[in-house]
PDB file of C-alpha atoms in Angstrom:
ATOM      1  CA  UNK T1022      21.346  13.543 -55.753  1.00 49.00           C
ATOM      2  CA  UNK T1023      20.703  15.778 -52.476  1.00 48.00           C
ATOM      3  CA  UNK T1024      19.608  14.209 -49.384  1.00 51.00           C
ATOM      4  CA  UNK T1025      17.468  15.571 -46.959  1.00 50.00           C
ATOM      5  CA  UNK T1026      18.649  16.472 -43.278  1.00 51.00           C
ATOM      6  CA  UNK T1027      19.963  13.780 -41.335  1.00 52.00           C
ATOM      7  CA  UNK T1028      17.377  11.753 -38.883  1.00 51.00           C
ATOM      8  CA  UNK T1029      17.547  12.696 -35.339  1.00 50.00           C
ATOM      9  CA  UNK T1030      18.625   9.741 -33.629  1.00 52.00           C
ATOM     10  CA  UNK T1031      16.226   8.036 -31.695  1.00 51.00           C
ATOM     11  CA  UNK T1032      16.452   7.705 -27.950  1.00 52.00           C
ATOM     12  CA  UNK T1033      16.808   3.740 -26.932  1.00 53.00           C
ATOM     13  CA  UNK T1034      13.345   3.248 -25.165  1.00 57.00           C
ATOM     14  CA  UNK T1035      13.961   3.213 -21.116  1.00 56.00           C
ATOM     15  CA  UNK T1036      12.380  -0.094 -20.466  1.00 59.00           C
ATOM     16  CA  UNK T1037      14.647  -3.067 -21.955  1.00 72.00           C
ATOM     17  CA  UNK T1038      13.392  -6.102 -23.017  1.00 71.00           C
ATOM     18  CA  UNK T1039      15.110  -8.175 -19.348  1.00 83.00           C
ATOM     19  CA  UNK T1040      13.435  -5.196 -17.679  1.00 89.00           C
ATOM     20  CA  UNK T1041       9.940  -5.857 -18.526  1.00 91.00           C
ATOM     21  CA  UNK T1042      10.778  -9.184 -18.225  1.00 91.00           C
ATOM     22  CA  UNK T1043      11.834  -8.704 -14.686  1.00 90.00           C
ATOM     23  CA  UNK T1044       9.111  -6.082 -14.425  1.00 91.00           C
ATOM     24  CA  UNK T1045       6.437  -8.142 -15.127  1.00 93.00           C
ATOM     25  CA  UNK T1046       7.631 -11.407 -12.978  1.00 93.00           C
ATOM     26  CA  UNK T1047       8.165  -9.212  -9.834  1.00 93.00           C
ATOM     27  CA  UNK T1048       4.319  -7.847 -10.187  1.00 93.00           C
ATOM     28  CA  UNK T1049       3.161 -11.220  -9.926  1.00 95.00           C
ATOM     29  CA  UNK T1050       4.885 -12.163  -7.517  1.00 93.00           C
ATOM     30  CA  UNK T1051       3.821  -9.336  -5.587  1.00 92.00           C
ATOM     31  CA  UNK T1052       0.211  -9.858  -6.601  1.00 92.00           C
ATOM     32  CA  UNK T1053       0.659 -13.610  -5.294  1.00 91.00           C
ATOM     33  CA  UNK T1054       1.994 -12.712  -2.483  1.00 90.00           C
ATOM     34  CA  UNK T1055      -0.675 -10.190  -1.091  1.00 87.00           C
ATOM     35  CA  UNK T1056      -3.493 -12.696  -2.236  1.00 87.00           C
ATOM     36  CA  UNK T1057      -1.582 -14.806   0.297  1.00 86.00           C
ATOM     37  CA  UNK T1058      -1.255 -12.379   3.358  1.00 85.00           C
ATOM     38  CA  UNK T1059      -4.356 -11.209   2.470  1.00 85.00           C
ATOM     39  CA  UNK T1060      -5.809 -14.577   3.342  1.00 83.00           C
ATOM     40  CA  UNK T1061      -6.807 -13.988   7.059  1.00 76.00           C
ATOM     41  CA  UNK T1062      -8.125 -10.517   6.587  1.00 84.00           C
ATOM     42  CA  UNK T1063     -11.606  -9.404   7.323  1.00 86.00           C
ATOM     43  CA  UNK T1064     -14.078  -9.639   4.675  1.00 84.00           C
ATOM     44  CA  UNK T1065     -14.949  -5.864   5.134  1.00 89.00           C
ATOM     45  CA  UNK T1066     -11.581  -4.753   4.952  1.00 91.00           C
ATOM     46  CA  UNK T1067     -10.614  -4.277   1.625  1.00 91.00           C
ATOM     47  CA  UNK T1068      -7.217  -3.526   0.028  1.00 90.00           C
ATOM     48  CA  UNK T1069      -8.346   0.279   0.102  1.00 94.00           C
ATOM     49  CA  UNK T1070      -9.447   0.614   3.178  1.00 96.00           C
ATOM     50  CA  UNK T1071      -6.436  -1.001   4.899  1.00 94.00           C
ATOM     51  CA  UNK T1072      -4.757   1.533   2.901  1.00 94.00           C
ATOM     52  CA  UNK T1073      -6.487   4.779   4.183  1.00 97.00           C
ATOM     53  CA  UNK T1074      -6.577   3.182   7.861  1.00 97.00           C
ATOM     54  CA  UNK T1075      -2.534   2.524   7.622  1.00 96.00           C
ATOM     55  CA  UNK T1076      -2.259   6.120   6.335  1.00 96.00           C
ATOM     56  CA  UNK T1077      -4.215   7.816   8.612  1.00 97.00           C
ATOM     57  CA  UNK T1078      -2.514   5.291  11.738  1.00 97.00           C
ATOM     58  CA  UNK T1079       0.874   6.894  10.235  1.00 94.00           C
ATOM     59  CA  UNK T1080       1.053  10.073  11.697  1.00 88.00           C
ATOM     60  CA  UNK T1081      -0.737  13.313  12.550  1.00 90.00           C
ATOM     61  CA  UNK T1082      -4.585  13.648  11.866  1.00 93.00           C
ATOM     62  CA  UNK T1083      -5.464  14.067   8.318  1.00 93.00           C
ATOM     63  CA  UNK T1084      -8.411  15.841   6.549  1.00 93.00           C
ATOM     64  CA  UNK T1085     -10.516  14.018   4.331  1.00 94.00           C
ATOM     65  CA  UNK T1086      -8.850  15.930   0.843  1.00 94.00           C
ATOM     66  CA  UNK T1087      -5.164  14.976   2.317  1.00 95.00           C
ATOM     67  CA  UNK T1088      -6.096  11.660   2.603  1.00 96.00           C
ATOM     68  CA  UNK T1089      -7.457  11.771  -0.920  1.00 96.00           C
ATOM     69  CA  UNK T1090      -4.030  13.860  -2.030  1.00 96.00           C
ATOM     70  CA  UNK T1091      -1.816  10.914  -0.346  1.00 94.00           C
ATOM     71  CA  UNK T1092      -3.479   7.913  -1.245  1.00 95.00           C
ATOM     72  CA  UNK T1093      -4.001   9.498  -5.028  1.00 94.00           C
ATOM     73  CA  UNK T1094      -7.593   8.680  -5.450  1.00 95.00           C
ATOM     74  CA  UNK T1095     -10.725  11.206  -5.555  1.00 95.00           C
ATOM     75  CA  UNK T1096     -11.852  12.769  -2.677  1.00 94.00           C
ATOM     76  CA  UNK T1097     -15.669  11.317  -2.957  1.00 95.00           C
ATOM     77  CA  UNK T1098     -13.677   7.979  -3.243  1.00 95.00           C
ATOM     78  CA  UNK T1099     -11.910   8.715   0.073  1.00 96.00           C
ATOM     79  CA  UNK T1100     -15.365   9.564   1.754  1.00 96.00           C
ATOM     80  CA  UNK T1101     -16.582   6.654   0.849  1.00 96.00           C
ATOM     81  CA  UNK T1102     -13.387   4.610   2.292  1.00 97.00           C
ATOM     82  CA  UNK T1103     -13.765   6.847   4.957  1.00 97.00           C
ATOM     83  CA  UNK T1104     -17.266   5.979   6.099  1.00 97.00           C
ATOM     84  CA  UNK T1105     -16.904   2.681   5.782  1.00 97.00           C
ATOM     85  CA  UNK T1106     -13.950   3.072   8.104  1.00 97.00           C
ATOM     86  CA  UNK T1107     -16.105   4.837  10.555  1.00 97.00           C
ATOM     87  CA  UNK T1108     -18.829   2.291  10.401  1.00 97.00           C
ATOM     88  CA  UNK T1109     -16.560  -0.556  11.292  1.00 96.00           C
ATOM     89  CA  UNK T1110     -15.076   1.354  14.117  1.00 97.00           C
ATOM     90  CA  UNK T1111     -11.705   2.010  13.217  1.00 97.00           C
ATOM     91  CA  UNK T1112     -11.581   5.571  12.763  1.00 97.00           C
ATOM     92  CA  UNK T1113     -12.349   8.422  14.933  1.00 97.00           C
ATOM     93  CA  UNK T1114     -13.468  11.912  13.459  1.00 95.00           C
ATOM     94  CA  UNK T1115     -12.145  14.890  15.189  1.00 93.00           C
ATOM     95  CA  UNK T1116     -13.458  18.636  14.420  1.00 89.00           C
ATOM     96  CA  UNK T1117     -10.330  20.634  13.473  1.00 81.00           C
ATOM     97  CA  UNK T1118     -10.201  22.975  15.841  1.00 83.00           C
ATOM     98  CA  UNK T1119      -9.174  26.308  13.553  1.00 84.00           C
ATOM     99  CA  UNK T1120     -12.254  25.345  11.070  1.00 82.00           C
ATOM    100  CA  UNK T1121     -15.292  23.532  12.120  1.00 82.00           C
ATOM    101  CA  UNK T1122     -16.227  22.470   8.788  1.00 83.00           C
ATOM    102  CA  UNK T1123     -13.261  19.887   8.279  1.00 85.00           C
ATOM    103  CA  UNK T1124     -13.076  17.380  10.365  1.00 90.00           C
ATOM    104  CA  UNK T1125      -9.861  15.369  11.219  1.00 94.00           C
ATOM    105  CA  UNK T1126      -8.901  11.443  10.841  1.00 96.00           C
ATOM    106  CA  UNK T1127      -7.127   9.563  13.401  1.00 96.00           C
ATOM    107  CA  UNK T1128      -7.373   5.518  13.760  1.00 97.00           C
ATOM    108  CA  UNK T1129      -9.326   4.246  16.593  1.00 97.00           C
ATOM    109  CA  UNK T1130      -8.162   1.561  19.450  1.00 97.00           C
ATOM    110  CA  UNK T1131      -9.708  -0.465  17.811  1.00 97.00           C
ATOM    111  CA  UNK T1132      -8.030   0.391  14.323  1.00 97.00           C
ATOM    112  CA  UNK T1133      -4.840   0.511  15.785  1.00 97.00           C
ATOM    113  CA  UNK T1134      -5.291  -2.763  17.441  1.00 97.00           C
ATOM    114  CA  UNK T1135      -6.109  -4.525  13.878  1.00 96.00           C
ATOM    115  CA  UNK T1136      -3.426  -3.070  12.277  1.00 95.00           C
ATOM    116  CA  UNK T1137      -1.060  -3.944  15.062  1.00 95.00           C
ATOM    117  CA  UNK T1138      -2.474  -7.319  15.009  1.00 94.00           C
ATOM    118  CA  UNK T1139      -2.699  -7.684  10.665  1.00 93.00           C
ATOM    119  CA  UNK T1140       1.104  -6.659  11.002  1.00 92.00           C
ATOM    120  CA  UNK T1141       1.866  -9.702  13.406  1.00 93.00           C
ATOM    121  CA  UNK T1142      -0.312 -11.931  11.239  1.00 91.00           C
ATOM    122  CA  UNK T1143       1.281 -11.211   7.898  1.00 91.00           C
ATOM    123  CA  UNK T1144       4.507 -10.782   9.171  1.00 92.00           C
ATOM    124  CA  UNK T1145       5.111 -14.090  10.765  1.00 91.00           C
ATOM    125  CA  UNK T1146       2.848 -15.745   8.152  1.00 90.00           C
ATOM    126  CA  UNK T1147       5.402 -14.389   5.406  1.00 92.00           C
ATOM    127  CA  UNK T1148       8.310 -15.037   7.990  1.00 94.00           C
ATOM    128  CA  UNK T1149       6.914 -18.883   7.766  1.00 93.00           C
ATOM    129  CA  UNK T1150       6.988 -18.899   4.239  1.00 92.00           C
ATOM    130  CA  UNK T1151      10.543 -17.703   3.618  1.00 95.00           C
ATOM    131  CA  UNK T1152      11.801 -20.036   6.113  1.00 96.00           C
ATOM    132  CA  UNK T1153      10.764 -23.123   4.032  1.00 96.00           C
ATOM    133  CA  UNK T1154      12.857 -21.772   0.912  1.00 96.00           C
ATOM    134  CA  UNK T1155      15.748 -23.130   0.359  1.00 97.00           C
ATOM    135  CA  UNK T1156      18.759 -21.354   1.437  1.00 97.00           C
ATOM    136  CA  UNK T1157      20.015 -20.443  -1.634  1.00 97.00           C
ATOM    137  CA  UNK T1158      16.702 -18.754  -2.117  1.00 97.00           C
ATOM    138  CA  UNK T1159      16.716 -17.359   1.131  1.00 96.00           C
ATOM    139  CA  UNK T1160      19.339 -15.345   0.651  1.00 96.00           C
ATOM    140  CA  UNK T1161      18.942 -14.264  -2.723  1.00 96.00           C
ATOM    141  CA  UNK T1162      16.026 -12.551  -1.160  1.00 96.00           C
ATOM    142  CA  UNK T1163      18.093 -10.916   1.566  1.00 96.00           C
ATOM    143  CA  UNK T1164      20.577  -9.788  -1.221  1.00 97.00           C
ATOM    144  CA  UNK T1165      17.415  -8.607  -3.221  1.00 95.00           C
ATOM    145  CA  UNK T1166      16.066  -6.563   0.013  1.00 95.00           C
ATOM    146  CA  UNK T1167      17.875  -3.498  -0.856  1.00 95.00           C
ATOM    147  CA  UNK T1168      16.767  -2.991  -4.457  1.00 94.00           C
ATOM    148  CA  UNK T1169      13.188  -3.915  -3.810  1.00 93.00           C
ATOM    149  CA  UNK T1170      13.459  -1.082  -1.112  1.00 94.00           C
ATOM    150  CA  UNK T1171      15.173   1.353  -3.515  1.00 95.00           C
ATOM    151  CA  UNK T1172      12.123   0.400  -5.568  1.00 92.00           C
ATOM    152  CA  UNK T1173       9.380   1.117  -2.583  1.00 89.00           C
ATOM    153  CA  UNK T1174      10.943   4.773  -1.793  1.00 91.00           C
ATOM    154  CA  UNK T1175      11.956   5.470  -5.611  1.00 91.00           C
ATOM    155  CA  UNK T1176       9.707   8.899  -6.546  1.00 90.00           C
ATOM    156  CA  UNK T1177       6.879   8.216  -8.839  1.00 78.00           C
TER     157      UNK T1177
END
C-alpha cells in the first residue's frame, strides 16, 4: 500500500482560546468605559469628530487627505468631520501657503479649550472611579498599565 506525501503541518492558529477570551472581555470593558467618559460630552461631538479635532490639536497643521490617511477613513468622510468641525468652531482653516488649493487644519481656542477641558473631565471622572476599587483591584490595574500600553503603541 503507498501513501501519499505527508500533510504539511498546520500552523497553531495565533489567537488562543484565553486570548479571545481575554480579547473579547477587555473590548467591553473598553466599550463600557468610553460610554461612561463619554457621558458629559456635547451632543454634537461625536466619537469621530473628537477624533479628527484631537488629531489635528496634536501637532503641525494637517491637510484634509492626511487627516483622512491618519485617522484611516475616506477623505469625503473626513470633509464631512471636517465641516462639522468648522461649523462648531473648533477648527481653523489655513491656506497652505506653497499651494492655494489645500488648505490647512489647526484646532481653534476654542477647540483647544474643549479638549483641554474634556481631558480634565474624563480624567478625574475616571480618576474617581478607580479610586472606589478595591485595592487589590487598584493595583492590578497599575500592574496591567504597561501591557495595555504595549497594546495602544503595538503596530497595526
Amino acid at each position: 500500500m503507498t501513501t501519499g506525501p505527508a500533510e504539511p503541518a498546520t500552523a497553531e492558529p495565533v489567537t488562543t482560546v484565553g486570548s479571545a477570551a481575554t480579547a473579547g472581555r477587555l473590548r467591553l470593558a473598553m466599550v463600557g468605559l468610553n460610554r461612561k467618559l463619554r457621558k458629559d460630552w456635547p451632543d454634537d461631538l461625536t466619537p469621530s469628530r473628537l477624533s479628527a479635532l484631537a488629531t489635528i490639536a496634536a501637532g503641525e497643521p494637517l491637510s484634509v487627505g492626511e487627516l483622512a490617511k491618519r485617522m484611516a477613513v475616506s477623505t469625503p468622510t473626513v470633509s464631512h468631520i471636517v465641516d462639522a468641525l468648522d461649523k462648531l468652531g473648533l477648527i481653523d482653516r489655513l491656506q497652505d501657503p506653497n499651494d492655494r488649493r489645500i488648505c490647512r487644519l489647526t484646532a481653534s481656542g476654542a477647540g483647544t479649550e474643549l479638549l483641554e477641558e474634556l481631558t480634565r473631565r474624563t480624567t478625574g471622572r475616571l480618576a474617581e472611579h478607580i479610586h472606589r476599587l478595591p485595592p487589590a483591584q487598584r493595583s492590578a490595574l497599575e500592574a496591567a498599565l504597561p501591557a495595555l500600553e504595549a497594546l495602544a503603541a503595538a503596530p497595526e
